[in-house]
Tab-separated table of C-alpha atoms and ligand atoms in Angstrom:
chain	number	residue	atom	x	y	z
A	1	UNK	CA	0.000	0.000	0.000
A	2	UNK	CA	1.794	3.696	-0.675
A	3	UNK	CA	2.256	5.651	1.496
A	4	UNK	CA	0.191	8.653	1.736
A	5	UNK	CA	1.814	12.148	0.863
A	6	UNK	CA	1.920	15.010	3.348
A	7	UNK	CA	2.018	18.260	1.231
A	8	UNK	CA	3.792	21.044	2.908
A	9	UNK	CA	3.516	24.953	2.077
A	10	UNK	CA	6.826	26.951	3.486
A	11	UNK	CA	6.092	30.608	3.917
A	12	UNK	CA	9.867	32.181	3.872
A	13	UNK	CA	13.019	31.695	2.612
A	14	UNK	CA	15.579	33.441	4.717
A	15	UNK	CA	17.391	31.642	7.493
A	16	UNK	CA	15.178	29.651	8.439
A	17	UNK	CA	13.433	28.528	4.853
A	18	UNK	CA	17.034	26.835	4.330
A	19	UNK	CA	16.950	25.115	7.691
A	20	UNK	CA	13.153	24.287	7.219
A	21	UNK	CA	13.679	23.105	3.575
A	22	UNK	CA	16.705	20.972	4.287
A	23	UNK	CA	14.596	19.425	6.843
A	24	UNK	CA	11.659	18.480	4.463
A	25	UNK	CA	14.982	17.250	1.689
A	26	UNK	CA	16.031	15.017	4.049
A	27	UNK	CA	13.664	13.737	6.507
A	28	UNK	CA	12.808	10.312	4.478
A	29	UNK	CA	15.945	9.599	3.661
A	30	UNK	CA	17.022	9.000	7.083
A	31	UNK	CA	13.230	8.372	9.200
A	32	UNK	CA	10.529	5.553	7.875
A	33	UNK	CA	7.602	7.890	8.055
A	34	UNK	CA	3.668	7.084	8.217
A	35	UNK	CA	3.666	10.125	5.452
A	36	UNK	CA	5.494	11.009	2.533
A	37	UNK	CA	6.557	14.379	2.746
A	38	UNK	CA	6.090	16.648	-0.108
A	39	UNK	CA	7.370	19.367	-0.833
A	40	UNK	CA	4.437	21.420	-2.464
A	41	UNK	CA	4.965	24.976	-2.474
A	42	UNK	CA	7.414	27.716	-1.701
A	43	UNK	CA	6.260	31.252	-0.758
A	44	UNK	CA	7.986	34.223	-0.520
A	45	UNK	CA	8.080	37.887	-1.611
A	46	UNK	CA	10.702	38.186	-4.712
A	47	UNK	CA	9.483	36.260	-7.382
A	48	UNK	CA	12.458	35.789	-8.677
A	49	UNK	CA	14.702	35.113	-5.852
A	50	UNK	CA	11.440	32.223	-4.817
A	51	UNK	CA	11.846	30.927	-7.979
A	52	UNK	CA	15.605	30.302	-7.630
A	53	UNK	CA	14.715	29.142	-4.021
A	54	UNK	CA	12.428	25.824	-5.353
A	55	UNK	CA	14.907	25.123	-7.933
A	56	UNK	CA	17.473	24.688	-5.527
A	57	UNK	CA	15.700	23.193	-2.580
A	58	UNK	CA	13.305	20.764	-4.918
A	59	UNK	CA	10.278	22.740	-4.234
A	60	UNK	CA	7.641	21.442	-6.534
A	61	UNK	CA	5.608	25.276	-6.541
A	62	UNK	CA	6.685	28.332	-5.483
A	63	UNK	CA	4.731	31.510	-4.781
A	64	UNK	CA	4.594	35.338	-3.781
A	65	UNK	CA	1.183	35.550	-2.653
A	66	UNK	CA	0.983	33.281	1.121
A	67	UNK	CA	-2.905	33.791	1.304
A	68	UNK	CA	-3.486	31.972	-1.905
A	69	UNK	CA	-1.140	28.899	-0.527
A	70	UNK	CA	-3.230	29.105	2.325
A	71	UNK	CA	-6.121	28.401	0.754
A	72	UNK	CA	-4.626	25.717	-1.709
A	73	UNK	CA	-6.977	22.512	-1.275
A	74	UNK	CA	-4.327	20.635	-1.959
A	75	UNK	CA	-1.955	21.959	1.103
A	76	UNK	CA	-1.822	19.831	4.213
A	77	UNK	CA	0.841	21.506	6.561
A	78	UNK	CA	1.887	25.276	6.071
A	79	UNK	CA	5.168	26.565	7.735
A	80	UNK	CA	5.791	29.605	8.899
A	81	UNK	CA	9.595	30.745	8.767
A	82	UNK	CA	8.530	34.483	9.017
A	83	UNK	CA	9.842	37.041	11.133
A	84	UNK	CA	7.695	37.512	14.345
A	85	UNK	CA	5.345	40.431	13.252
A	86	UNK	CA	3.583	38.342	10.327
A	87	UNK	CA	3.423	34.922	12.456
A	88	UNK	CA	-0.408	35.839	13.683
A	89	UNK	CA	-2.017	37.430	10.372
A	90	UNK	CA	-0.732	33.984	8.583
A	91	UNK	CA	-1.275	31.633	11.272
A	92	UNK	CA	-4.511	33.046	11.540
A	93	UNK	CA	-5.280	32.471	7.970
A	94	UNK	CA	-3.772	28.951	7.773
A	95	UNK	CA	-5.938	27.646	10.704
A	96	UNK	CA	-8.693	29.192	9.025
A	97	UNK	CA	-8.519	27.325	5.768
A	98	UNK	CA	-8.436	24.123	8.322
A	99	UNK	CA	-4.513	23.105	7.654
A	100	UNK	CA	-2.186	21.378	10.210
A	101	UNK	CA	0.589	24.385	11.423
A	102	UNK	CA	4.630	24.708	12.115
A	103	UNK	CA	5.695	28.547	12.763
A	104	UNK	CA	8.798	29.421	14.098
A	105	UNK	CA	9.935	30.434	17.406
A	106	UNK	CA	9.044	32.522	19.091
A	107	UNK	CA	5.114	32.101	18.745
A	108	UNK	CA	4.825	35.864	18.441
A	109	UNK	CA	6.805	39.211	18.856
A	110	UNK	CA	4.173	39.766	21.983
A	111	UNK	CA	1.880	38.293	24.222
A	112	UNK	CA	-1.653	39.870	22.393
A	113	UNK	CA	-0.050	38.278	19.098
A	114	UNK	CA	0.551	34.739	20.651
A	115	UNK	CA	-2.796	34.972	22.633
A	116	UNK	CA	-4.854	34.881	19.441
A	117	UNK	CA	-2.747	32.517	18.051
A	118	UNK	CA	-3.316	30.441	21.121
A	119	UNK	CA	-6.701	30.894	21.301
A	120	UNK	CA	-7.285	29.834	17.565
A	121	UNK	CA	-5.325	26.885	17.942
A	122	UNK	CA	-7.760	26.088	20.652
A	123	UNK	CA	-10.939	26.977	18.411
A	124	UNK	CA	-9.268	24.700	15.204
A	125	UNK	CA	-9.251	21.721	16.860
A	126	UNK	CA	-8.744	19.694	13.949
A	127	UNK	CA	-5.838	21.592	12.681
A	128	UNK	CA	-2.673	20.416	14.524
A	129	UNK	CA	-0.001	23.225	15.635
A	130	UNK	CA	3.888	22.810	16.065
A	131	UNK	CA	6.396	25.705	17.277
A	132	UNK	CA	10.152	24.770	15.806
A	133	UNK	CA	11.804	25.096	19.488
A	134	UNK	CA	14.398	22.434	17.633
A	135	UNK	CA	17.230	22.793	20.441
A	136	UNK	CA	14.349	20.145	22.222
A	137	UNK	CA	15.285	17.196	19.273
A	138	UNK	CA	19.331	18.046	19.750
A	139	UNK	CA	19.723	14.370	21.079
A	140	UNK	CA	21.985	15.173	24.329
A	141	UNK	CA	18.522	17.879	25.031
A	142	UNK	CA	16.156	15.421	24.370
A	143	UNK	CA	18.055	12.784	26.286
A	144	UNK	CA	18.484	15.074	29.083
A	145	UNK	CA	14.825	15.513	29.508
A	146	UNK	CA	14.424	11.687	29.490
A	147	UNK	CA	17.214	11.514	32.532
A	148	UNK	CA	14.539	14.097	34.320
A	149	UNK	CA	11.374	12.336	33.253
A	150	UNK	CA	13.103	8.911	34.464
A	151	UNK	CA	13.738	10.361	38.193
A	152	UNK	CA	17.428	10.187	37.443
A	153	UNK	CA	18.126	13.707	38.944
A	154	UNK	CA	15.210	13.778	41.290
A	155	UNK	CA	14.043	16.897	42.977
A	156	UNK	CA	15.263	19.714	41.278
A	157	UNK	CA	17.155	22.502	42.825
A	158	UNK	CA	18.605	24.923	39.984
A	159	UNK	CA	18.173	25.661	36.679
A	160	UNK	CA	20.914	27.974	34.923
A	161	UNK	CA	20.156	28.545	31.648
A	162	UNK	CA	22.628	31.397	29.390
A	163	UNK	CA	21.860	31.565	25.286
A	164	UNK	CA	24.984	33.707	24.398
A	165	UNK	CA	25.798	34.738	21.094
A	166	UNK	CA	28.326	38.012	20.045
A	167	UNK	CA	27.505	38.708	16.742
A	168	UNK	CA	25.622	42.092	17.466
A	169	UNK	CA	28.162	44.688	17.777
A	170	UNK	CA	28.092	48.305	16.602
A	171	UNK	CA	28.582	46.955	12.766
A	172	UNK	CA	26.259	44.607	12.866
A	173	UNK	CA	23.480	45.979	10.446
A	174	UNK	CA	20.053	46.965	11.245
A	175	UNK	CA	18.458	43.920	10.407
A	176	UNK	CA	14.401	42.819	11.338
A	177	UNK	CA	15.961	41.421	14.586
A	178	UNK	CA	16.724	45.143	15.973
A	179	UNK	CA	13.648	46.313	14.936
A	180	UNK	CA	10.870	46.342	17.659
A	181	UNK	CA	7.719	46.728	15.390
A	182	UNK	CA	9.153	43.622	13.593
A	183	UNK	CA	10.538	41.418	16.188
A	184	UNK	CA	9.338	42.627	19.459
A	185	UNK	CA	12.155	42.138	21.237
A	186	UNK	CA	15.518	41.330	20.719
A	187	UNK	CA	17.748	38.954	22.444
A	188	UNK	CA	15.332	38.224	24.806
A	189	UNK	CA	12.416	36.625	22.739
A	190	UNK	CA	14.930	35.555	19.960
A	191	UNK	CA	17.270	33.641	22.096
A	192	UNK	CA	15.628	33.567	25.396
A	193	UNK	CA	12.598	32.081	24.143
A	194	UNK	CA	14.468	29.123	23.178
A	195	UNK	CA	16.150	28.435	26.753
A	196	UNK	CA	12.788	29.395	28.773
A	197	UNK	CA	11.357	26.454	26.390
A	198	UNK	CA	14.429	23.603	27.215
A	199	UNK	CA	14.075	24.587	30.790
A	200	UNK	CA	10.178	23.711	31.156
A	201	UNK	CA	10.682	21.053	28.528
A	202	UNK	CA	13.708	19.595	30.023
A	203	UNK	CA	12.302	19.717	33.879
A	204	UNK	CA	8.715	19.340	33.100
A	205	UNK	CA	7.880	22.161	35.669
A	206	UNK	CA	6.274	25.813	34.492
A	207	UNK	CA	8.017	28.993	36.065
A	208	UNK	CA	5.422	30.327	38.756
A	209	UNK	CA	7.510	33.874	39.796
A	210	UNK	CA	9.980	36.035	37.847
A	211	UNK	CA	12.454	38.355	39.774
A	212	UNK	CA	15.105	40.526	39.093
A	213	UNK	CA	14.366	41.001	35.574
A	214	UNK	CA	16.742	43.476	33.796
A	215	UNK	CA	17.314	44.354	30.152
A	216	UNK	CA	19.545	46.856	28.282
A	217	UNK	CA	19.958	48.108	24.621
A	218	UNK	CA	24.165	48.859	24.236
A	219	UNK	CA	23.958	50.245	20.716
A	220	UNK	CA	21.177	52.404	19.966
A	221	UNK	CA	21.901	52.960	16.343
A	222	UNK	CA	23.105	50.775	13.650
A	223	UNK	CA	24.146	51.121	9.925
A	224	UNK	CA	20.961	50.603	8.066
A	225	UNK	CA	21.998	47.716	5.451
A	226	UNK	CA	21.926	48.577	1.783
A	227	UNK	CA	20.265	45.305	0.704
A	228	UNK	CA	17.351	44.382	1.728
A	229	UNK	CA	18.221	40.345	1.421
A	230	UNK	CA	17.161	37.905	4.231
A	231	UNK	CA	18.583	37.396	7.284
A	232	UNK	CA	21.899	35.887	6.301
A	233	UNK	CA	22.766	38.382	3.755
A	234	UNK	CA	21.010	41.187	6.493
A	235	UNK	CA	23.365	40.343	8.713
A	236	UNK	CA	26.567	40.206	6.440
A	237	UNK	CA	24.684	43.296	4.274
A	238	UNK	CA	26.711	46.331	2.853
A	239	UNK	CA	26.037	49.013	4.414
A	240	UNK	CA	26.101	52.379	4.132
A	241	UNK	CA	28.255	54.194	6.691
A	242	UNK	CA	26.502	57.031	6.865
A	243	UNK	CA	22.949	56.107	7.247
A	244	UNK	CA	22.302	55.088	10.866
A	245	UNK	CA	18.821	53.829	12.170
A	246	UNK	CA	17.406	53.251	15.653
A	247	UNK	CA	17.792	50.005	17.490
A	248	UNK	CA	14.627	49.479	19.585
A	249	UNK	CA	14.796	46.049	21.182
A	250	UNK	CA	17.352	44.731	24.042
A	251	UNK	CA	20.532	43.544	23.385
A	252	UNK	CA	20.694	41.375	26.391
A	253	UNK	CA	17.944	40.383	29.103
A	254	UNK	CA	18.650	38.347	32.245
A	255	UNK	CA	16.130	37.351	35.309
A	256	UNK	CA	15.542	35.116	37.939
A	257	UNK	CA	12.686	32.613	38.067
A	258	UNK	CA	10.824	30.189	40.591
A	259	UNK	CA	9.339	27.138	39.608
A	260	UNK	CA	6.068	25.859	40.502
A	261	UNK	CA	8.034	22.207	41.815
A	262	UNK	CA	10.511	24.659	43.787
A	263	UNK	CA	13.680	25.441	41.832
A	264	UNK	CA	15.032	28.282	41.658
A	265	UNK	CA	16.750	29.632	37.884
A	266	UNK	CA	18.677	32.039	36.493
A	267	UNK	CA	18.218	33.063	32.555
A	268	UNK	CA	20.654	35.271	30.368
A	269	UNK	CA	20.075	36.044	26.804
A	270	UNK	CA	22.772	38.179	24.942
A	271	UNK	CA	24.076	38.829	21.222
A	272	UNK	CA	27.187	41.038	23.258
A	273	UNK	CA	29.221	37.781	24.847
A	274	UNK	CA	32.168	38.449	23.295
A	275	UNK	CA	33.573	35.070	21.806
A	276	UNK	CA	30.895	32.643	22.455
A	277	UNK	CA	29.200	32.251	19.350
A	278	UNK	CA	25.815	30.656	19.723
A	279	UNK	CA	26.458	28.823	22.892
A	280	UNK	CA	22.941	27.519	23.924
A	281	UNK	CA	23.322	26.156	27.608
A	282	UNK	CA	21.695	24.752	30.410
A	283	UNK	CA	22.745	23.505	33.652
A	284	UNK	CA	20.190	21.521	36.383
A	285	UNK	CA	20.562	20.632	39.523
A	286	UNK	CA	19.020	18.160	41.287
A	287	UNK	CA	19.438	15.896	45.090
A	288	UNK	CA	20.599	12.973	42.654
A	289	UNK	CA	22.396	14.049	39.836
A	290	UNK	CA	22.973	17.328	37.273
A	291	UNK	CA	23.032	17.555	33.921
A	292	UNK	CA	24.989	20.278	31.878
A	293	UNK	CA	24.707	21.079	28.211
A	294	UNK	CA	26.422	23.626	26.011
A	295	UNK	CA	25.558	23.754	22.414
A	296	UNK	CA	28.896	24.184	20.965
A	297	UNK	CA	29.752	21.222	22.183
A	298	UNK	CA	26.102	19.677	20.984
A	299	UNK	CA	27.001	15.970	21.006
A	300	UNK	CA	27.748	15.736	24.600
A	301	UNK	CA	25.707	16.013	27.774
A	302	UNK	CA	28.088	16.414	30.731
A	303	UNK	CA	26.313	13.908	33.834
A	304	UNK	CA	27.156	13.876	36.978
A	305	UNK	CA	25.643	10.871	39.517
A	306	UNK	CA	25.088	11.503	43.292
A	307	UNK	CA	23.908	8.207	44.072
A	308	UNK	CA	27.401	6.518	43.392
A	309	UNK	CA	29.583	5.896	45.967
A	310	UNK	CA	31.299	9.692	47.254
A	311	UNK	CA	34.878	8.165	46.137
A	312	UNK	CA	33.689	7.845	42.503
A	313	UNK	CA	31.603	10.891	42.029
A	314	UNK	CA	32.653	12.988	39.112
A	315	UNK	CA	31.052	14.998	36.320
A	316	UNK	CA	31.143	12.476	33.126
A	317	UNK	CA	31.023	13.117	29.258
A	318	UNK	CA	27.937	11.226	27.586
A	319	UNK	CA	28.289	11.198	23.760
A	320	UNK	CA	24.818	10.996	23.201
A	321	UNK	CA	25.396	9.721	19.864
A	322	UNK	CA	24.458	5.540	20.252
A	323	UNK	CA	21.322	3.944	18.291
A	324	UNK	CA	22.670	0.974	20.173
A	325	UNK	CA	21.726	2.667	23.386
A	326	UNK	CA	18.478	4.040	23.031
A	327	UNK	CA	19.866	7.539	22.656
A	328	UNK	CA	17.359	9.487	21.038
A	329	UNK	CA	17.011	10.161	17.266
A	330	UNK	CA	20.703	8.235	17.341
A	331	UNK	CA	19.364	5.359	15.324
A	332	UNK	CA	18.368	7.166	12.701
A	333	UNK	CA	21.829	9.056	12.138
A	334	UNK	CA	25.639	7.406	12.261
A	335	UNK	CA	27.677	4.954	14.120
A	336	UNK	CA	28.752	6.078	17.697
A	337	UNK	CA	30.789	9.238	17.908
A	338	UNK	CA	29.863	10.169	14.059
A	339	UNK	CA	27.860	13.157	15.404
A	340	UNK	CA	25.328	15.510	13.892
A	341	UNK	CA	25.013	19.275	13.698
A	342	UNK	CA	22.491	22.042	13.984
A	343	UNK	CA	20.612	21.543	10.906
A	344	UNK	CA	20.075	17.811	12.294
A	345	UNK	CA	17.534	19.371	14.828
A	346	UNK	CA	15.562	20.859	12.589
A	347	UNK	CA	15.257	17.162	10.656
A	348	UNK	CA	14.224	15.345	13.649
A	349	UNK	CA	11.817	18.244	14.506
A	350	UNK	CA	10.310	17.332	10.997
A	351	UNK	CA	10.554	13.398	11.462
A	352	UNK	CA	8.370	14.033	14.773
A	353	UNK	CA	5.817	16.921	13.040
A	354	UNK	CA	5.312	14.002	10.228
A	355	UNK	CA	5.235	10.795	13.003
A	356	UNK	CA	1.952	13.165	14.777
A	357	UNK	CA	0.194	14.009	11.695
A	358	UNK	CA	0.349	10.074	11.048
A	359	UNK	CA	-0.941	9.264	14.237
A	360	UNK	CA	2.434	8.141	15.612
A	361	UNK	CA	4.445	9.765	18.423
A	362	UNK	CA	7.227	12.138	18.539
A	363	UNK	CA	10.322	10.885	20.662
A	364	UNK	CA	10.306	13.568	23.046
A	365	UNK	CA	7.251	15.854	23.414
A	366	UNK	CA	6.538	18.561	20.495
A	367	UNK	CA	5.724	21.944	21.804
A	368	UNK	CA	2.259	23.319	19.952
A	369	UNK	CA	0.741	26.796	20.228
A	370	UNK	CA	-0.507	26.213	23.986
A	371	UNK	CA	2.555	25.154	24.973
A	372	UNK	CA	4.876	27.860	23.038
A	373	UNK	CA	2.438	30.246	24.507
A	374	UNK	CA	3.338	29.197	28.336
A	375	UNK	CA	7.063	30.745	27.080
A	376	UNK	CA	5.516	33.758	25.320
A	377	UNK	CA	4.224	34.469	28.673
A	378	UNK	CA	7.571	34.368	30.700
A	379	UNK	CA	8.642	36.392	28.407
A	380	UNK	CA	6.268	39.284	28.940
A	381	UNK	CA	6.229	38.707	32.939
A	382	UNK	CA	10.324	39.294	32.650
A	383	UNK	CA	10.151	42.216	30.429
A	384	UNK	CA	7.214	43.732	33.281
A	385	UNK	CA	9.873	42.612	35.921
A	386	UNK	CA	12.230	44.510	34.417
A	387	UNK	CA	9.846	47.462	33.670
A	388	UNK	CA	8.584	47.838	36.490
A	389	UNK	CA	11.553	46.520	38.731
A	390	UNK	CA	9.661	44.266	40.521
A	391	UNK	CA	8.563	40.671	41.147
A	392	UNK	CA	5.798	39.728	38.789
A	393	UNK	CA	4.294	36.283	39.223
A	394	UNK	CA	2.399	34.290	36.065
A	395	UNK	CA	-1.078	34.143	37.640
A	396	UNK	CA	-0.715	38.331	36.760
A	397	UNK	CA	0.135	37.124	32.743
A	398	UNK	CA	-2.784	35.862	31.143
B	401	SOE	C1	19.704	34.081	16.258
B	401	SOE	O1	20.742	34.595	15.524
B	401	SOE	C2	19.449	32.648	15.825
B	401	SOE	O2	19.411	32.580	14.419
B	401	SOE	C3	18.095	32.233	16.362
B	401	SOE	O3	17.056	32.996	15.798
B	401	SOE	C4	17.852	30.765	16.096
B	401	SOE	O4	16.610	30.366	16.682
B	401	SOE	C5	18.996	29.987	16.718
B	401	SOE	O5	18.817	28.604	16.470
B	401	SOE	C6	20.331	30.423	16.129
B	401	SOE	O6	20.493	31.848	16.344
């Protein structure tokens, strides 16, 4: 019997329509899915530069006009990889022409944005929603969260989680991601959206308080770039050094949380830590072991067992990189110690989104639009912390 086909829309071709479309390339090739993903239809705005896009990625279709996609009878999943401002209007529309949904992180630039997205998640409750929080399918994150979910750790004391990156100094170009009315914020729902996610996703707890909340913009004004080309290019642009535009989101945002089970965490988001590059980590605590993970070194999760013997205690290396050992999404990759990369994420995020829409079940849990819309809200109680320089706990964020 075939297999039947899952037709996928992608709305965007920046950034993250390469990571997105290498995803949907690859996906079969290395997962046996109840669906055969196909790749249906590219949208963007150039028509030209889409064009180019489908020929190069193996898009069947491409597009400049994402309402008409929407409404394409033959369309099954549509993906947003749209900068924050447009996520609603086309979620929105995609729900309401009754198709299954991916849109990138963060849900929204704000909380009114995410709340209607939220809310008509809820209302089309045949349409199923993903949010690409990928750092959940790296497999030494998604193992970690096993270790928690398996009472390996046990009560949890601290979780310290930092998403550093330095590529935002003075040159760096006015692109979307400085720009409020596009974005919504910078750092802080860009990066720290991603670590408030592996903290509730890795511990299984929600935050219940934030404290201590502050963020700050360094460089106010930025070379505007000459071309207007994605993200990548945005970011590497030309620019001219004369013309100088206003920054108007954060370049870094750190706070303190309390969790409803108890712990107590610390969260830092910055593109201004000089020399780390995109180093994602997370440390937690717990009465019978810790965990510690650091992106740039993605293959490993550090361990460390308190139930062992004092004399033999010691913080381990795990290459969490063994089909033969049940660690996750290994099996489907290379031998032991072969490792995978960052774009690997992104394919087992698509192996999972596929596995649910065939009535099978993702490895670890996918985040939808309720549960991407938990972060969107500890992201707005930190930015009124810091607003307001006070304690703000989430029964005020609704
Ligand atoms: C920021 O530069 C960024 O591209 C994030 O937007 C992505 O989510 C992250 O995976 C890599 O860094």
């Amino acid at each position: 019997m075939s297999t039947r086909s899952l037709n996928i829309a992608l709305i965007g071709s920046s950034f993250m329509g390469r990571t997105h479309s290498n995803a949907y390339l690859k996906v079969a090739k290395f997962f046996d899915l109840p669906l055969e993903p196909v790749m249906h239809t590219i949208a963007a705005r150039d028509a030209e530069k889409v064009a180019k896009f489908a020929k190069r990625w193996g898009w069947l279709n491409n597009s400049t006009n994402w309402k008409e996609v929407c409404s394409n009878p033959e369309i099954d999943l549509i993906d947003i990889g749209t900068p924050n401002h447009v996520h609603k209007e086309m979620a929105l529309e995609a729900l309401s022409q009754g198709k299954h949904l991916a849109c990138e992180k963060p849900l929204a630039g704000n909380l009114d944005d995410a709340r209607e997205m939220y809310k008509a998640a809820k209302k089309y409750r045949k349409s199923k929603t993903f949010v690409w929080f990928t750092y959940r399918r790296c497999p030494a994150v998604a193992f970690a969260q096993q270790l928690v979910a398996q009472g390996k750790l046990g009560k949890i004391y601290h979780v310290r989680a930092a998403y550093l990156q330095d590529w935002a100094g003075p040159d760096a170009p006015l692109v979307w991601r400085f720009r409020g009315d596009i974005a919504g914020s910078g750092s802080h729902g860009d990066l720290g959206a991603h670590i408030i996610d592996m903290a509730r996703f890795i511990t299984g707890d929600e935050i219940s308080e934030i404290a201590g909340a502050m963020e700050h913009t360094f460089i106010k004004e930025r070379p505007i770039p000459e071309s207007t080309g994605g993200e990548i290019s945005g970011r590497n642009a030309k620019t001219s050094k004369t013309k100088m535009g206003k920054s108007t989101v954060d370049d870094a945002v750190m706070f303190l949380a309390r969790f409803k089970g108890g712990a107590l965490g610390s969260f830092e988001a910055t593109r201004l830590s000089t020399g780390d590059k995109n180093r994602n980590r997370i440390e937690i605590h717990g009465e019978n072991g810790a965990i510690r993970f650091d992106f740039e070194r993605m293959n490993e999760l550090q361990w460390y067992d308190a139930t062992l013997d004092g004399a033999l205690q010691g913080w381990s290396t795990i290459n969490v990189t063994s089909g033969a050992d049940g660690h996750p999404y290994a099996a489907a990759w290379w031998p032991t110690a072969h490792v995978v990369g960052y774009e690997h994420g992104f394919i087992n995020m698509a192996s999972d989104i596929i596995n649910v829409l065939g009535g099978k079940d993702a490895v670890v849990p996918l985040p939808d639009f309720a549960d991407a819309y938990q972060t969107q809200r500890v992201l707005q109680a930190a930015v009124e912390s810091a607003r307001n320089r006070c304690p703000i706990k989430m029964s005020q964020i609704k």
